C-alpha cells in the first residue's frame, strides 16, 4: 500500500505535473452582456424584405370592415353590466347555439365569460377584424359545460360574491341593497339557493374558465364538457359580420336594488 | 463546502491562485482569453411571435425588439466570433396576428434564416395543436429539443430529439431541452398523448450521457420550466441546485427580466449560470465561454 502511494507520487513528479488531477477542457472565464434590441441596431434589410409580404397580407385582412359601432363601448362603463360584456355573451349564445344543437341536439341555457377576458373596447366607427383580435387576442375556445343544479347554485353564489360585470347571457340575478340574494333565473327557470333539484344546465364558457380560471371552480365539478372547436375570436368575427351595427345597449342582467 | 468558482466583480485583472501552481500566478485576464477557445452563446426566450418591433408609441416598450434588428446584432457577434451558438428557450409562438394567420411558419422561417441552432417546446407551441408543431418543423433548419416529454405516441415522435451536440473550434457542446408540466396549463386536446416526465431525473440522465458518452465540454439546458417558484413546483433554480455538470440553463416561460445570469450552486457546489432575458425579443443574452484544458479544481472567472 505504502509503496503504491510512493510509486504514484514518483510518476506524478516524473511527469512534471503539479498534481495528479485530471485535466478537462472547461470554462476558465465567462463573460456576460445583455443586448437591448432597439433602434441603435440597424434593421437587417433582408429580414425586413422577407417579412414584408406576410405583413401586408395580415394588414389587408385586419382592416377588413365587418360592422359598425354607432357608439363606443368599454368595459369600464358599468358596474354590474356593460354593453360590451352583454354583446360578447350574446355573440357566444347566438353563434354557439346552432353548433351545439347540431352536435348534441341540445340547447345552451346560458353563457358566462369573465370580465378580465375583455381585453379591449370598441371605439365608435368601423368594426374590423382587428377589433376582434384586440378584444380577444388569445386562442381560447368556447366549451359547453353540463352543470348540476347544485353547481349552478355555486355559480350564482360566485357572481354574488364577485360583484363585477362578468359577461352573462341567459342569466338573471337580482340582489337586495345589502347584497343578499333576491332572485335568480337561468334560461327562464328560477334558481333558489337552498333547494335541491335533479336538473342539469348547459352553460357555454371559455376553455380558460373551465380550467378554473378566475376562481370559477364550479366549472370543474361538471357532468360533461362539450368542445365546439370554435374560437371565441372567430365567434366575434362571425357575429360582427352578420350585423350591420353593433349597438351599445346595456341590459340589466345583474342588478342590486338601491332602495331599502 | 468548497467554492470552486471564483466570481470576479470588477474588470481589474487579478492573478488566480491555484494550489501550488506558480505558472499561473501572473496570468492576466487577457492572457486567459488569448490562450482559450472562445465559444459565444446568444439566446432569446418567449419571443411570442413578436416579429416586428413594438411601435414607437407603445406604452411600455416603445421601439423595442424586432427580428430584423435582432439579426443585425447576431451578425455583428458572428463577425466577431464565428464560434457562436444561437439558442432559444421556447414560446416562439403566439402573441401577435403573425401566429394567428400563419401558425408559426414565419417564426420558424426567421429563426432558420437568423441561424438559430436549437429551441425547445414551450407550452404555447401547442396552441394550434401538436400536429401544428410537426407541420411548422418543416420550416425549421434548427433543432427542436426536448428530453422530458415522452412523444412516442404522438406525431412528434422522431421529429424532436432530447439533445443535440455541436462542435465548435474543437469544443464539444451538448444542448438539451426541458418542458413544463402540460396538465392544467394546456388542453389535453392540444398536447394529445404527450407524456410529461420529471425534469430533474431526465436532466440527470441526459447530462450523464452528454458528459460520459458524448464527452461534451460544455452542457447547456434549454428550459421552459420557469425561473423560480417558491412552492414545490420545479423551476430553473431548483433544477440547477438538484443536478450536476450543467454549465448554463437558458430559461423561459416566466418572462423574467434578469439583468445578468443568476449563479446557483449545484450538487457539487459549482456555480450554474441561470439566465432569462424577458420576452418578445426585447433583449438578447450573450455569454462568452473561454474554454481551456485545465484541472477540474481550476477556478472559473465569472464576469457578470
Coordinates of C-alpha atoms in Angstrom, one line a residue:
Chain A
X1 CA 0.0 0.0 0.0
X2 CA 2.7 2.4 1.1
X3 CA 4.9 1.6 -1.9
X4 CA 2.0 2.1 -4.2
X5 CA 1.4 5.6 -3.0
X6 CA 5.1 6.4 -3.3
X7 CA 5.1 5.0 -6.8
X8 CA 2.1 7.2 -7.8
X9 CA 3.9 10.2 -6.4
X10 CA 7.0 9.4 -8.3
X11 CA 5.1 9.0 -11.5
X12 CA 3.5 12.4 -11.0
X13 CA 6.7 14.1 -10.3
X14 CA 8.4 12.4 -13.2
X15 CA 5.7 13.6 -15.5
X16 CA 6.3 17.1 -14.2
X17 CA 2.7 17.5 -13.2
X18 CA 1.9 19.8 -10.3
X19 CA -0.8 17.4 -9.0
X20 CA -2.4 14.2 -10.1
X21 CA -5.6 15.8 -11.0
X22 CA -7.0 15.0 -14.4
X23 CA -7.4 17.9 -16.9
X24 CA -10.5 18.8 -18.8
X25 CA -11.5 21.3 -21.4
X26 CA -13.5 23.7 -19.1
X27 CA -14.5 27.3 -18.9
X28 CA -11.7 29.3 -17.3
X29 CA -13.6 32.5 -17.8
X30 CA -17.2 33.5 -18.5
X31 CA -18.4 36.9 -19.6
X32 CA -22.0 38.2 -19.9
X33 CA -23.5 41.0 -21.8
X34 CA -27.2 41.7 -22.4
X35 CA -28.0 43.4 -25.7
X36 CA -31.2 45.5 -25.8
X37 CA -32.8 45.1 -29.3
X38 CA -33.6 48.7 -30.2
X39 CA -33.2 51.5 -32.7
X40 CA -29.5 51.6 -32.1
X41 CA -29.3 48.5 -34.2
X42 CA -29.7 48.9 -38.0
X43 CA -32.6 46.6 -39.0
X44 CA -31.4 44.0 -41.4
X45 CA -32.9 44.6 -44.8
X46 CA -33.0 41.0 -46.0
X47 CA -35.1 40.1 -43.0
X48 CA -37.4 43.1 -43.4
X49 CA -38.0 42.2 -47.1
X50 CA -38.7 38.7 -46.1
X51 CA -41.4 39.8 -43.6
X52 CA -43.0 42.3 -45.9
X53 CA -45.4 40.1 -47.9
X54 CA -46.6 38.3 -44.7
X55 CA -47.1 41.7 -43.1
X56 CA -49.1 43.2 -45.9
X57 CA -51.4 40.2 -46.1
X58 CA -52.1 40.5 -42.4
X59 CA -52.8 44.2 -42.6
X60 CA -55.1 43.7 -45.6
X61 CA -57.1 41.1 -43.6
X62 CA -57.1 43.0 -40.3
X63 CA -58.5 46.2 -41.7
X64 CA -61.4 44.4 -43.3
X65 CA -64.6 46.1 -42.1
X66 CA -67.2 43.8 -40.6
X67 CA -69.7 46.0 -38.9
X68 CA -70.2 49.5 -37.4
X69 CA -70.4 50.8 -33.9
X70 CA -72.6 54.0 -33.6
X71 CA -71.3 54.4 -30.0
X72 CA -68.1 53.4 -28.2
X73 CA -68.2 50.6 -25.7
X74 CA -65.7 50.0 -23.0
X75 CA -65.8 47.6 -20.1
X76 CA -65.3 50.4 -17.6
X77 CA -68.8 51.7 -18.5
X78 CA -71.0 49.9 -15.9
X79 CA -70.7 48.3 -12.6
X80 CA -72.6 45.1 -12.9
X81 CA -73.5 45.1 -16.6
X82 CA -71.6 46.6 -19.6
X83 CA -72.7 46.9 -23.2
X84 CA -69.5 45.1 -24.5
X85 CA -70.0 42.3 -22.0
X86 CA -73.6 41.8 -22.9
X87 CA -72.6 41.8 -26.6
X88 CA -69.9 39.2 -26.1
X89 CA -72.1 36.9 -24.1
X90 CA -74.9 37.4 -26.7
X91 CA -72.5 36.6 -29.5
X92 CA -71.5 33.3 -27.9
X93 CA -75.1 32.4 -27.3
X94 CA -76.1 33.2 -30.9
X95 CA -73.1 31.6 -32.6
X96 CA -72.6 28.6 -30.4
X97 CA -76.2 27.5 -30.1
X98 CA -76.7 26.2 -33.7
X99 CA -73.4 24.3 -33.5
X100 CA -74.2 22.7 -30.1
X101 CA -77.7 21.9 -31.4
X102 CA -76.3 20.1 -34.4
X103 CA -73.6 18.3 -32.4
X104 CA -75.7 17.2 -29.4
X105 CA -79.2 18.2 -30.2
X106 CA -79.3 20.2 -27.1
X107 CA -79.7 23.9 -26.3
X108 CA -77.4 26.3 -24.4
X109 CA -79.1 27.6 -21.3
X110 CA -76.7 30.4 -20.5
X111 CA -73.3 32.0 -21.2
X112 CA -70.8 33.1 -18.6
X113 CA -67.4 34.6 -19.6
X114 CA -65.1 36.7 -17.5
X115 CA -64.7 40.4 -17.1
X116 CA -60.9 40.1 -17.3
X117 CA -61.2 38.4 -20.6
X118 CA -62.5 41.5 -22.3
X119 CA -59.1 42.7 -23.5
X120 CA -60.1 45.9 -25.3
X121 CA -63.1 48.1 -26.0
X122 CA -64.8 49.0 -29.2
X123 CA -64.4 52.6 -30.4
X124 CA -67.1 54.4 -32.3
X125 CA -66.9 53.8 -36.0
X126 CA -66.0 50.8 -38.2
X127 CA -65.5 47.4 -36.5
X128 CA -62.8 45.4 -38.3
X129 CA -61.2 42.0 -37.9
X130 CA -58.5 43.9 -35.9
X131 CA -61.3 44.8 -33.4
X132 CA -62.0 41.1 -32.8
X133 CA -58.2 40.5 -32.3
X134 CA -58.0 43.3 -29.9
X135 CA -60.9 42.2 -27.8
X136 CA -59.8 38.5 -27.9
X137 CA -56.1 38.1 -28.6
X138 CA -56.0 34.6 -27.2
X139 CA -56.8 31.3 -28.8
X140 CA -59.4 30.3 -26.3
X141 CA -62.4 28.2 -27.5
X142 CA -65.9 28.0 -26.4
X143 CA -67.0 24.9 -24.4
X144 CA -70.4 23.9 -23.2
X145 CA -70.3 22.6 -19.7
X146 CA -73.1 20.5 -18.2
X147 CA -73.7 21.5 -14.6
X148 CA -76.0 20.1 -11.9
X149 CA -78.5 22.3 -10.1
X150 CA -76.0 22.4 -7.2
X151 CA -73.2 23.6 -9.4
X152 CA -75.4 26.3 -10.8
X153 CA -76.2 27.4 -7.3
X154 CA -72.4 27.7 -6.7
X155 CA -72.2 29.7 -9.9
X156 CA -74.8 32.2 -8.6
X157 CA -73.0 32.4 -5.3
X158 CA -69.8 33.1 -7.1
X159 CA -71.4 36.0 -9.1
X160 CA -72.9 37.4 -5.8
X161 CA -69.5 37.3 -4.2
X162 CA -67.5 38.9 -7.0
X163 CA -70.0 41.7 -7.7
X164 CA -68.4 42.6 -11.1
X165 CA -69.7 42.8 -14.6
X166 CA -68.8 39.3 -15.9
X167 CA -70.4 38.9 -19.3
X168 CA -73.6 36.9 -18.9
X169 CA -76.5 35.9 -21.2
X170 CA -79.5 33.8 -20.2
X171 CA -78.7 34.5 -16.5
X172 CA -80.8 37.0 -14.4
X173 CA -79.5 37.8 -11.0
X174 CA -81.1 40.3 -8.5
X175 CA -79.6 41.2 -5.2
X176 CA -81.0 43.2 -2.3
X177 CA -79.4 46.5 -1.4
X178 CA -77.3 44.7 1.2
X179 CA -76.1 42.2 -1.5
X180 CA -78.2 39.4 -0.1
X181 CA -79.9 37.1 -2.6
X182 CA -83.2 38.2 -4.0
X183 CA -83.9 36.3 -7.2
X184 CA -82.2 34.4 -10.0
X185 CA -83.0 32.5 -13.1
X186 CA -81.3 30.6 -15.8
X187 CA -82.9 30.4 -19.2
X188 CA -86.2 31.5 -17.5
X189 CA -86.1 28.8 -14.8
X190 CA -86.0 30.2 -11.3
X191 CA -82.9 29.2 -9.3
X192 CA -83.3 29.1 -5.5
X193 CA -80.2 29.0 -3.4
X194 CA -81.4 26.4 -0.8
X195 CA -83.4 23.8 -2.6
X196 CA -82.4 20.7 -4.4
X197 CA -83.4 19.7 -7.9
X198 CA -82.5 17.0 -10.3
X199 CA -81.9 19.2 -13.2
X200 CA -78.9 19.9 -15.5
X201 CA -78.0 23.1 -17.2
X202 CA -75.8 23.7 -20.3
X203 CA -73.6 26.7 -19.8
X204 CA -71.3 28.0 -22.5
X205 CA -68.0 29.4 -21.4
X206 CA -64.3 29.5 -22.5
X207 CA -61.9 26.7 -22.0
X208 CA -59.8 29.0 -19.9
X209 CA -62.6 29.3 -17.3
X210 CA -63.3 25.6 -17.5
X211 CA -59.8 25.0 -16.2
X212 CA -60.6 27.1 -13.1
X213 CA -59.5 30.4 -14.4
X214 CA -60.8 33.4 -12.4
X215 CA -61.6 31.1 -9.5
X216 CA -64.6 29.6 -11.4
X217 CA -64.1 26.3 -9.7
X218 CA -67.8 25.3 -10.2
X219 CA -67.0 24.5 -13.8
X220 CA -64.5 21.8 -12.8
X221 CA -67.2 19.9 -11.0
X222 CA -69.2 19.2 -14.2
X223 CA -71.2 16.3 -15.6
X224 CA -69.9 16.7 -19.1
X225 CA -67.8 19.0 -21.3
X226 CA -68.6 19.6 -25.0
X227 CA -65.9 21.1 -27.2
X228 CA -67.3 23.0 -30.1
X229 CA -63.9 23.6 -31.8
X230 CA -64.8 27.3 -32.1
X231 CA -62.5 30.1 -31.1
X232 CA -64.0 33.0 -29.1
X233 CA -62.4 35.4 -31.5
X234 CA -63.9 33.7 -34.5
X235 CA -67.3 33.8 -32.8
X236 CA -66.9 37.6 -32.6
X237 CA -65.8 37.9 -36.2
X238 CA -68.8 35.8 -37.4
X239 CA -71.2 37.7 -35.2
X240 CA -69.9 41.1 -36.4
X241 CA -70.1 40.0 -40.0
X242 CA -73.8 39.3 -39.6
X243 CA -74.7 42.5 -38.0
X244 CA -74.9 45.8 -39.8
X245 CA -74.5 47.6 -36.5
X246 CA -73.3 46.7 -33.0
X247 CA -75.4 48.7 -30.6
X248 CA -74.2 49.7 -27.2
X249 CA -77.2 48.6 -25.3
X250 CA -76.9 47.7 -21.6
X251 CA -79.4 45.2 -20.4
X252 CA -79.8 44.9 -16.7
X253 CA -79.0 41.2 -16.2
X254 CA -77.3 41.6 -12.8
X255 CA -78.9 44.1 -10.5
X256 CA -78.6 45.3 -7.0
X257 CA -81.6 47.2 -5.5
X258 CA -80.8 50.7 -4.3
X259 CA -83.9 51.1 -2.2
X260 CA -84.3 49.9 1.3
Chain B
X1 CA -18.3 23.5 1.3
X2 CA -15.5 24.4 -1.0
X3 CA -16.4 27.1 -3.6
X4 CA -14.8 26.1 -6.8
X5 CA -15.7 29.1 -8.8
X6 CA -14.3 32.5 -8.4
X7 CA -16.6 35.3 -9.2
X8 CA -15.0 38.4 -10.3
X9 CA -17.0 41.6 -9.9
X10 CA -14.6 44.2 -11.3
X11 CA -12.8 44.4 -14.6
X12 CA -9.4 44.7 -13.0
X13 CA -7.0 41.9 -13.9
X14 CA -6.0 39.8 -11.0
X15 CA -4.0 36.6 -10.5
X16 CA -5.5 33.3 -9.9
X17 CA -4.2 31.2 -7.1
X18 CA -4.4 27.5 -7.9
X19 CA -2.8 25.2 -5.4
X20 CA 0.9 25.2 -5.9
X21 CA 0.7 26.3 -9.5
X22 CA 3.3 29.0 -9.8
X23 CA 2.9 29.1 -13.6
X24 CA -0.5 30.7 -13.3
X25 CA 0.5 33.4 -10.8
X26 CA 1.0 36.1 -13.3
X27 CA -1.7 35.2 -15.7
X28 CA -3.8 38.2 -16.6
X29 CA -7.3 38.2 -17.9
X30 CA -6.3 39.0 -21.4
X31 CA -3.9 36.1 -21.2
X32 CA -6.7 33.8 -20.2
X33 CA -8.7 34.9 -23.2
X34 CA -5.8 34.6 -25.6
X35 CA -4.9 31.0 -24.6
X36 CA -8.5 29.8 -24.5
X37 CA -11.1 28.9 -27.1
X38 CA -14.0 31.3 -27.2
X39 CA -17.5 30.0 -27.5
X40 CA -20.2 32.6 -27.7
X41 CA -23.8 31.8 -26.8
X42 CA -26.6 34.1 -27.9
X43 CA -30.1 33.5 -26.6
X44 CA -33.7 34.5 -26.5
X45 CA -36.9 33.2 -24.8
X46 CA -40.6 33.7 -25.1
X47 CA -40.4 35.8 -28.3
X48 CA -44.1 35.1 -28.7
X49 CA -44.4 35.9 -32.4
X50 CA -43.0 39.5 -32.0
X51 CA -41.6 39.6 -35.4
X52 CA -41.8 43.3 -35.7
X53 CA -40.6 45.9 -33.2
X54 CA -43.1 47.4 -30.8
X55 CA -44.4 50.7 -32.2
X56 CA -42.7 53.9 -31.2
X57 CA -45.8 54.9 -29.2
X58 CA -46.0 51.6 -27.2
X59 CA -46.6 52.4 -23.5
X60 CA -44.1 50.0 -22.1
X61 CA -41.5 49.1 -24.8
X62 CA -41.5 51.8 -27.5
X63 CA -39.5 50.9 -30.5
X64 CA -38.0 47.8 -28.9
X65 CA -37.5 44.3 -30.3
X66 CA -38.0 43.1 -33.9
X67 CA -36.4 40.2 -35.8
X68 CA -34.6 42.5 -38.3
X69 CA -32.7 44.3 -35.6
X70 CA -32.0 41.1 -33.7
X71 CA -30.5 39.6 -36.8
X72 CA -28.2 42.7 -37.2
X73 CA -26.9 42.0 -33.7
X74 CA -26.4 38.3 -34.4
X75 CA -24.4 39.2 -37.5
X76 CA -22.3 41.6 -35.5
X77 CA -21.4 39.0 -32.9
X78 CA -20.8 36.3 -35.5
X79 CA -18.4 38.5 -37.3
X80 CA -16.5 39.0 -34.0
X81 CA -16.7 35.3 -33.2
X82 CA -17.8 32.7 -35.8
X83 CA -18.0 30.1 -33.0
X84 CA -21.4 31.4 -31.9
X85 CA -24.3 29.1 -30.9
X86 CA -27.7 30.7 -31.1
X87 CA -30.4 29.3 -28.8
X88 CA -34.0 29.9 -27.8
X89 CA -35.9 28.6 -24.8
X90 CA -39.4 28.2 -26.2
X91 CA -42.7 30.0 -26.7
X92 CA -41.7 31.3 -30.1
X93 CA -45.4 31.0 -31.0
X94 CA -48.5 33.1 -30.0
X95 CA -48.9 36.7 -29.2
X96 CA -49.4 38.6 -32.5
X97 CA -51.5 38.1 -35.6
X98 CA -48.5 36.6 -37.3
X99 CA -49.1 33.5 -35.3
X100 CA -52.9 33.6 -35.8
X101 CA -52.5 33.9 -39.6
X102 CA -49.5 31.7 -40.3
X103 CA -49.5 29.3 -37.3
X104 CA -45.8 29.8 -36.6
X105 CA -44.5 29.4 -40.1
X106 CA -42.8 32.8 -40.2
X107 CA -41.4 32.5 -36.7
X108 CA -39.6 29.2 -37.6
X109 CA -38.5 30.5 -41.0
X110 CA -37.0 33.6 -39.5
X111 CA -35.2 31.7 -36.8
X112 CA -33.8 29.5 -39.5
X113 CA -32.7 32.5 -41.5
X114 CA -31.1 34.0 -38.4
X115 CA -29.0 30.9 -37.9
X116 CA -30.6 29.6 -34.7
X117 CA -29.2 26.2 -33.8
X118 CA -31.8 25.0 -31.4
X119 CA -35.0 25.8 -29.5
X120 CA -37.2 23.9 -27.1
X121 CA -41.0 23.3 -26.8
X122 CA -42.8 25.9 -24.7
X123 CA -46.4 25.4 -23.7
X124 CA -47.6 27.9 -26.3
X125 CA -46.0 25.9 -29.1
X126 CA -49.1 23.6 -28.5
X127 CA -51.6 26.5 -29.1
X128 CA -52.7 25.2 -32.5
X129 CA -52.2 21.6 -31.5
X130 CA -49.3 19.2 -31.6
X131 CA -49.9 18.5 -35.3
X132 CA -49.2 22.1 -36.0
X133 CA -45.7 21.9 -34.3
X134 CA -45.0 18.9 -36.6
X135 CA -46.2 20.9 -39.6
X136 CA -44.1 24.0 -38.7
X137 CA -41.0 22.0 -38.2
X138 CA -40.9 21.6 -42.0
X139 CA -39.8 25.3 -42.0
X140 CA -37.1 24.9 -39.3
X141 CA -33.4 24.4 -40.1
X142 CA -32.7 24.3 -36.3
X143 CA -33.4 21.5 -33.8
X144 CA -36.4 21.5 -31.6
X145 CA -35.1 19.7 -28.4
X146 CA -37.0 18.2 -25.5
X147 CA -35.9 15.4 -23.2
X148 CA -38.7 15.2 -20.7
X149 CA -41.8 14.8 -22.9
X150 CA -42.4 11.2 -24.0
X151 CA -43.6 11.8 -27.6
X152 CA -43.6 8.1 -28.6
X153 CA -47.3 8.1 -29.3
X154 CA -47.5 11.5 -30.9
X155 CA -46.9 12.9 -34.3
X156 CA -43.7 14.5 -33.0
X157 CA -42.1 11.1 -32.4
X158 CA -38.7 11.2 -34.2
X159 CA -39.1 14.9 -35.0
X160 CA -38.0 16.2 -31.6
X161 CA -34.7 15.0 -30.1
X162 CA -33.8 15.1 -26.5
X163 CA -30.4 16.7 -27.1
X164 CA -28.0 17.8 -29.8
X165 CA -24.2 18.2 -29.7
X166 CA -22.3 20.8 -31.6
X167 CA -18.5 21.0 -32.1
X168 CA -17.0 24.5 -32.4
X169 CA -13.3 25.1 -32.6
X170 CA -12.7 21.6 -31.1
X171 CA -15.0 22.3 -28.2
X172 CA -17.9 20.0 -27.8
X173 CA -21.2 21.5 -26.6
X174 CA -24.2 19.4 -25.5
X175 CA -27.6 21.1 -25.6
X176 CA -30.8 19.5 -24.2
X177 CA -34.3 20.7 -23.7
X178 CA -36.8 20.6 -20.8
X179 CA -40.5 21.4 -20.9
X180 CA -43.1 22.4 -18.3
X181 CA -45.9 20.1 -16.9
X182 CA -48.7 20.5 -19.5
X183 CA -51.7 19.2 -17.5
X184 CA -53.7 22.2 -16.3
X185 CA -51.8 24.6 -18.5
X186 CA -52.6 23.3 -22.0
X187 CA -55.7 21.5 -23.0
X188 CA -55.2 17.7 -23.5
X189 CA -56.9 18.1 -26.8
X190 CA -53.9 20.0 -28.0
X191 CA -51.0 18.0 -26.5
X192 CA -52.7 14.7 -27.1
X193 CA -50.5 11.7 -25.9
X194 CA -47.5 13.8 -24.8
X195 CA -46.3 12.4 -21.5
X196 CA -44.6 14.7 -19.0
X197 CA -41.6 13.1 -17.2
X198 CA -39.9 14.6 -14.1
X199 CA -37.4 17.1 -15.4
X200 CA -34.8 16.5 -12.7
X201 CA -34.5 12.8 -13.3
X202 CA -34.4 13.3 -17.0
X203 CA -31.8 16.1 -16.7
X204 CA -29.5 13.9 -14.6
X205 CA -29.7 11.0 -17.1
X206 CA -29.2 13.3 -20.1
X207 CA -26.3 15.2 -18.6
X208 CA -24.6 11.9 -17.7
X209 CA -25.0 10.8 -21.3
X210 CA -23.7 14.1 -22.6
X211 CA -20.7 14.0 -20.3
X212 CA -19.7 10.4 -20.4
X213 CA -20.8 9.1 -23.8
X214 CA -20.8 12.2 -25.9
X215 CA -17.8 13.7 -24.0
X216 CA -19.2 17.2 -24.1
X217 CA -17.0 20.0 -22.6
X218 CA -20.0 22.3 -22.1
X219 CA -23.6 21.4 -21.2
X220 CA -26.4 23.8 -21.8
X221 CA -30.1 23.3 -20.8
X222 CA -32.9 25.0 -22.7
X223 CA -35.6 25.1 -20.2
X224 CA -39.2 26.2 -20.4
X225 CA -39.9 25.4 -16.7
X226 CA -39.8 29.0 -15.4
X227 CA -37.2 30.8 -13.4
X228 CA -38.0 30.5 -9.7
X229 CA -41.2 29.3 -7.8
X230 CA -41.4 29.4 -4.0
X231 CA -43.5 26.2 -3.8
X232 CA -42.6 22.7 -4.7
X233 CA -43.1 23.2 -8.5
X234 CA -39.8 22.6 -10.3
X235 CA -38.1 25.6 -11.8
X236 CA -34.7 26.5 -13.2
X237 CA -33.2 27.5 -9.8
X238 CA -34.2 24.1 -8.3
X239 CA -33.1 22.3 -11.3
X240 CA -29.6 23.9 -11.0
X241 CA -29.5 23.0 -7.3
X242 CA -30.5 19.4 -7.8
X243 CA -28.2 18.4 -10.6
X244 CA -24.5 18.5 -11.5
X245 CA -22.4 19.2 -14.6
X246 CA -24.8 21.7 -16.2
X247 CA -22.9 24.9 -17.1
X248 CA -25.8 27.1 -18.2
X249 CA -29.6 27.0 -18.0
X250 CA -31.3 29.2 -20.5
X251 CA -34.8 29.6 -19.2
X252 CA -38.2 30.9 -20.3
X253 CA -41.9 30.8 -19.5
X254 CA -41.9 33.3 -16.6
X255 CA -40.8 36.2 -18.9
X256 CA -38.3 37.1 -16.2
X257 CA -36.0 40.1 -16.9
X258 CA -32.7 39.2 -15.3
X259 CA -30.1 41.9 -15.6
X260 CA -27.5 39.2 -15.6
X261 CA -27.4 35.4 -15.1
X262 CA -28.0 34.2 -11.6
X263 CA -25.3 31.9 -10.1
X264 CA -26.8 28.9 -8.4
X265 CA -24.7 26.3 -6.6
X266 CA -25.3 22.8 -7.9
X267 CA -24.8 19.4 -6.1
X268 CA -21.0 19.7 -6.5
X269 CA -21.1 23.3 -5.1
X270 CA -20.2 24.6 -8.5
X271 CA -22.0 27.6 -9.9
X272 CA -24.5 27.1 -12.7
X273 CA -25.5 30.2 -14.7
X274 CA -29.2 30.6 -14.9
X275 CA -30.4 33.2 -17.3
X276 CA -33.6 34.6 -18.9
X277 CA -34.0 37.8 -20.9
X278 CA -37.6 38.8 -20.5
X279 CA -39.8 38.2 -23.6
X280 CA -40.9 39.4 -27.0
X281 CA -37.3 39.7 -28.4
X282 CA -36.7 42.8 -26.4
X283 CA -33.3 41.6 -25.4
X284 CA -30.7 39.0 -26.5
X285 CA -28.4 37.5 -23.9
X286 CA -24.7 36.9 -24.8
X287 CA -22.5 34.6 -22.8
X288 CA -18.9 34.1 -23.7
X289 CA -17.2 30.9 -22.5
X290 CA -13.4 30.8 -22.7
X291 CA -12.5 27.1 -22.8
X292 CA -9.2 25.7 -21.9
X293 CA -7.7 22.4 -20.8
X294 CA -7.4 22.7 -17.1
X295 CA -7.6 20.8 -13.8
X296 CA -11.1 20.3 -12.5
X297 CA -10.3 22.3 -9.5
X298 CA -9.2 25.3 -11.5
X299 CA -11.4 28.3 -10.7
X300 CA -13.6 29.9 -13.3
X301 CA -13.5 33.7 -13.6
X302 CA -17.1 34.9 -14.0
X303 CA -17.6 38.5 -15.1
X304 CA -21.2 39.5 -14.9

